[in-house]
């Protein structure tokens, strides 16, 4: 099927040596045989994702990006741990092998099973006609699975020490503010208004705690090729932790561009969230409340945080490009997204 997510040739400077990977794979994963080839999935701005084919078996390898990295943002062992805990209970890839031996490809990495399916990018895939009814149902399924993730018993899964729920919101606001200031380039906005507003509006006495994905959105879920309304896998767990689920919801909806949004936001849309029938952000929040039983108080705070956090991620990646640490030309455009997100944060603050 043409709509299946496909790997391409590896980008220049991000190549992996199949001959070095082969012994590790065949020693670590039973039953593998045949030649090893390497491709790269073109999406993603952070950890790098490769398709490793061993004979007839397709596997996925994840490694940190080349160049300077944030200290805790690219911990392969952490990703491997949460997938190991979640995969028996939640639709996500089964992790197969992990190593900290940097002599193989120059960094720690892990290998997991490949979930073959459809991943939504900026526009609906060719050949699939999402009617308004289908688009609405897909949005509902996305939120329903998010609620299911937040409903898992993280202590029973052995993830009690995976994060620190107490003080989570404060640490997030302070941490992302610190990271933005460290990654700011001369052509970037200062974001001081948003950072100060968030710091002064942190909800007090919050005791909510759940497994949170940290980057839950359409292009991180895999749809069943035979039933594109069914989500069969959630990918990219590099930002997962245990924390406030409403912060996770805010982070997700920071990406959500709806049909009525201004042209500036439409210009940075990465997923088909504006399809006829798609729920808008307000309806998504209402649905989350109904399914989870949690009241989303002070939604502007969580939404503004989601927008700001997205700006920091974009700025950190742009910083690497600005400093010459990566030559991926996609990153050059991220500075425009940072400016747009600064404007939208200001609008949210003014309307709160």
PDB file of N, CA and C in Angstrom, residues 194-235:
ATOM      1  N   UNK A 194       5.781  35.358  27.927  1.00  0.00           N
ATOM      2  CA  UNK A 194       5.175  34.039  28.134  1.00  0.00           C
ATOM      3  C   UNK A 194       5.814  33.319  29.313  1.00  0.00           C
ATOM      4  N   UNK A 195       7.128  33.381  29.425  1.00  0.00           N
ATOM      5  CA  UNK A 195       7.807  32.680  30.516  1.00  0.00           C
ATOM      6  C   UNK A 195       7.394  33.239  31.868  1.00  0.00           C
ATOM      7  N   UNK A 196       7.288  34.552  31.971  1.00  0.00           N
ATOM      8  CA  UNK A 196       6.896  35.163  33.242  1.00  0.00           C
ATOM      9  C   UNK A 196       5.428  34.880  33.552  1.00  0.00           C
ATOM     10  N   UNK A 197       4.582  34.904  32.532  1.00  0.00           N
ATOM     11  CA  UNK A 197       3.158  34.624  32.730  1.00  0.00           C
ATOM     12  C   UNK A 197       2.964  33.192  33.212  1.00  0.00           C
ATOM     13  N   UNK A 198       3.632  32.246  32.575  1.00  0.00           N
ATOM     14  CA  UNK A 198       3.518  30.845  32.987  1.00  0.00           C
ATOM     15  C   UNK A 198       4.012  30.650  34.419  1.00  0.00           C
ATOM     16  N   UNK A 199       5.144  31.259  34.743  1.00  0.00           N
ATOM     17  CA  UNK A 199       5.721  31.105  36.084  1.00  0.00           C
ATOM     18  C   UNK A 199       4.790  31.655  37.160  1.00  0.00           C
ATOM     19  N   UNK A 200       4.050  32.703  36.824  1.00  0.00           N
ATOM     20  CA  UNK A 200       3.151  33.313  37.796  1.00  0.00           C
ATOM     21  C   UNK A 200       1.778  32.676  37.867  1.00  0.00           C
ATOM     22  N   UNK A 201       1.516  31.700  37.008  1.00  0.00           N
ATOM     23  CA  UNK A 201       0.171  31.123  36.930  1.00  0.00           C
ATOM     24  C   UNK A 201       0.176  29.603  37.181  1.00  0.00           C
ATOM     25  N   UNK A 202       1.256  29.096  37.703  1.00  0.00           N
ATOM     26  CA  UNK A 202       1.377  27.655  37.932  1.00  0.00           C
ATOM     27  C   UNK A 202       0.286  27.182  38.896  1.00  0.00           C
ATOM     28  N   UNK A 203      -0.523  26.192  38.500  1.00  0.00           N
ATOM     29  CA  UNK A 203      -1.562  25.674  39.402  1.00  0.00           C
ATOM     30  C   UNK A 203      -0.938  25.120  40.684  1.00  0.00           C
ATOM     31  N   UNK A 204      -1.572  25.389  41.788  1.00  0.00           N
ATOM     32  CA  UNK A 204      -1.043  24.965  43.086  1.00  0.00           C
ATOM     33  C   UNK A 204      -1.798  23.735  43.595  1.00  0.00           C
ATOM     34  N   UNK A 205      -1.104  22.920  44.369  1.00  0.00           N
ATOM     35  CA  UNK A 205      -1.740  21.772  45.009  1.00  0.00           C
ATOM     36  C   UNK A 205      -2.123  20.653  44.066  1.00  0.00           C
ATOM     37  N   UNK A 206      -1.475  20.567  42.909  1.00  0.00           N
ATOM     38  CA  UNK A 206      -1.811  19.528  41.933  1.00  0.00           C
ATOM     39  C   UNK A 206      -1.200  18.192  42.362  1.00  0.00           C
ATOM     40  N   UNK A 207      -2.015  17.159  42.429  1.00  0.00           N
ATOM     41  CA  UNK A 207      -1.527  15.830  42.828  1.00  0.00           C
ATOM     42  C   UNK A 207      -1.714  14.795  41.717  1.00  0.00           C
ATOM     43  N   UNK A 208      -2.187  15.236  40.552  1.00  0.00           N
ATOM     44  CA  UNK A 208      -2.368  14.290  39.444  1.00  0.00           C
ATOM     45  C   UNK A 208      -1.021  13.706  39.023  1.00  0.00           C
ATOM     46  N   UNK A 209      -1.010  12.411  38.706  1.00  0.00           N
ATOM     47  CA  UNK A 209       0.212  11.769  38.218  1.00  0.00           C
ATOM     48  C   UNK A 209      -0.167  10.628  37.285  1.00  0.00           C
ATOM     49  N   UNK A 210       0.492  10.562  36.146  1.00  0.00           N
ATOM     50  CA  UNK A 210       0.201   9.526  35.157  1.00  0.00           C
ATOM     51  C   UNK A 210       1.415   9.343  34.257  1.00  0.00           C
ATOM     52  N   UNK A 211       1.432   8.226  33.544  1.00  0.00           N
ATOM     53  CA  UNK A 211       2.407   8.084  32.460  1.00  0.00           C
ATOM     54  C   UNK A 211       2.019   9.070  31.370  1.00  0.00           C
ATOM     55  N   UNK A 212       2.932   9.934  30.992  1.00  0.00           N
ATOM     56  CA  UNK A 212       2.648  10.894  29.934  1.00  0.00           C
ATOM     57  C   UNK A 212       3.659  10.716  28.807  1.00  0.00           C
ATOM     58  N   UNK A 213       3.178  10.859  27.589  1.00  0.00           N
ATOM     59  CA  UNK A 213       3.989  10.615  26.399  1.00  0.00           C
ATOM     60  C   UNK A 213       4.927  11.768  26.111  1.00  0.00           C
ATOM     61  N   UNK A 214       4.423  12.990  26.222  1.00  0.00           N
ATOM     62  CA  UNK A 214       5.244  14.173  26.003  1.00  0.00           C
ATOM     63  C   UNK A 214       5.237  14.700  24.587  1.00  0.00           C
ATOM     64  N   UNK A 215       4.736  13.908  23.627  1.00  0.00           N
ATOM     65  CA  UNK A 215       4.725  14.361  22.232  1.00  0.00           C
ATOM     66  C   UNK A 215       3.619  13.633  21.467  1.00  0.00           C
ATOM     67  N   UNK A 216       2.466  13.526  22.093  1.00  0.00           N
ATOM     68  CA  UNK A 216       1.371  12.717  21.562  1.00  0.00           C
ATOM     69  C   UNK A 216       0.607  13.508  20.513  1.00  0.00           C
ATOM     70  N   UNK A 217       0.643  13.024  19.262  1.00  0.00           N
ATOM     71  CA  UNK A 217       0.008  13.734  18.153  1.00  0.00           C
ATOM     72  C   UNK A 217      -0.133  12.791  16.967  1.00  0.00           C
ATOM     73  N   UNK A 218      -0.837  13.266  15.933  1.00  0.00           N
ATOM     74  CA  UNK A 218      -1.151  12.401  14.803  1.00  0.00           C
ATOM     75  C   UNK A 218       0.081  11.761  14.168  1.00  0.00           C
ATOM     76  N   UNK A 219       1.161  12.524  13.992  1.00  0.00           N
ATOM     77  CA  UNK A 219       2.296  11.930  13.276  1.00  0.00           C
ATOM     78  C   UNK A 219       3.191  11.091  14.180  1.00  0.00           C
ATOM     79  N   UNK A 220       2.748  10.851  15.407  1.00  0.00           N
ATOM     80  CA  UNK A 220       3.416   9.881  16.277  1.00  0.00           C
ATOM     81  C   UNK A 220       2.538   8.670  16.571  1.00  0.00           C
ATOM     82  N   UNK A 221       1.448   8.527  15.819  1.00  0.00           N
ATOM     83  CA  UNK A 221       0.634   7.323  15.950  1.00  0.00           C
ATOM     84  C   UNK A 221       0.568   6.624  14.594  1.00  0.00           C
ATOM     85  N   UNK A 222       0.425   5.301  14.651  1.00  0.00           N
ATOM     86  CA  UNK A 222       0.354   4.479  13.443  1.00  0.00           C
ATOM     87  C   UNK A 222      -1.077   3.990  13.277  1.00  0.00           C
ATOM     88  N   UNK A 223      -1.622   4.186  12.071  1.00  0.00           N
ATOM     89  CA  UNK A 223      -2.990   3.765  11.777  1.00  0.00           C
ATOM     90  C   UNK A 223      -2.980   2.431  11.032  1.00  0.00           C
ATOM     91  N   UNK A 224      -3.982   1.623  11.298  1.00  0.00           N
ATOM     92  CA  UNK A 224      -4.131   0.326  10.649  1.00  0.00           C
ATOM     93  C   UNK A 224      -4.396   0.540   9.152  1.00  0.00           C
ATOM     94  N   UNK A 225      -3.583  -0.044   8.260  1.00  0.00           N
ATOM     95  CA  UNK A 225      -3.810   0.140   6.820  1.00  0.00           C
ATOM     96  C   UNK A 225      -5.182  -0.355   6.368  1.00  0.00           C
ATOM     97  N   UNK A 226      -5.732  -1.337   7.074  1.00  0.00           N
ATOM     98  CA  UNK A 226      -7.034  -1.890   6.702  1.00  0.00           C
ATOM     99  C   UNK A 226      -8.197  -1.176   7.379  1.00  0.00           C
ATOM    100  N   UNK A 227      -7.889  -0.364   8.360  1.00  0.00           N
ATOM    101  CA  UNK A 227      -8.910   0.405   9.079  1.00  0.00           C
ATOM    102  C   UNK A 227      -8.256   1.683   9.585  1.00  0.00           C
ATOM    103  N   UNK A 228      -8.141   2.704   8.725  1.00  0.00           N
ATOM    104  CA  UNK A 228      -7.360   3.897   9.082  1.00  0.00           C
ATOM    105  C   UNK A 228      -7.920   4.727  10.227  1.00  0.00           C
ATOM    106  N   UNK A 229      -9.027   4.312  10.813  1.00  0.00           N
ATOM    107  CA  UNK A 229      -9.524   4.989  12.013  1.00  0.00           C
ATOM    108  C   UNK A 229      -9.002   4.323  13.282  1.00  0.00           C
ATOM    109  N   UNK A 230      -8.337   3.182  13.122  1.00  0.00           N
ATOM    110  CA  UNK A 230      -7.838   2.419  14.266  1.00  0.00           C
ATOM    111  C   UNK A 230      -6.356   2.704  14.487  1.00  0.00           C
ATOM    112  N   UNK A 231      -5.998   3.101  15.707  1.00  0.00           N
ATOM    113  CA  UNK A 231      -4.601   3.373  16.055  1.00  0.00           C
ATOM    114  C   UNK A 231      -3.975   2.077  16.567  1.00  0.00           C
ATOM    115  N   UNK A 232      -2.911   1.618  15.895  1.00  0.00           N
ATOM    116  CA  UNK A 232      -2.289   0.341  16.266  1.00  0.00           C
ATOM    117  C   UNK A 232      -0.928   0.526  16.932  1.00  0.00           C
ATOM    118  N   UNK A 233      -0.455   1.759  17.027  1.00  0.00           N
ATOM    119  CA  UNK A 233       0.826   1.975  17.691  1.00  0.00           C
ATOM    120  C   UNK A 233       1.076   3.438  17.970  1.00  0.00           C
ATOM    121  N   UNK A 234       1.740   3.707  19.076  1.00  0.00           N
ATOM    122  CA  UNK A 234       2.181   5.065  19.415  1.00  0.00           C
ATOM    123  C   UNK A 234       3.708   5.052  19.431  1.00  0.00           C
ATOM    124  N   UNK A 235       4.316   5.998  18.738  1.00  0.00           N
ATOM    125  CA  UNK A 235       5.766   6.039  18.553  1.00  0.00           C
ATOM    126  C   UNK A 235       6.394   7.208  19.307  1.00  0.00           C
TER     127      UNK A 235
END
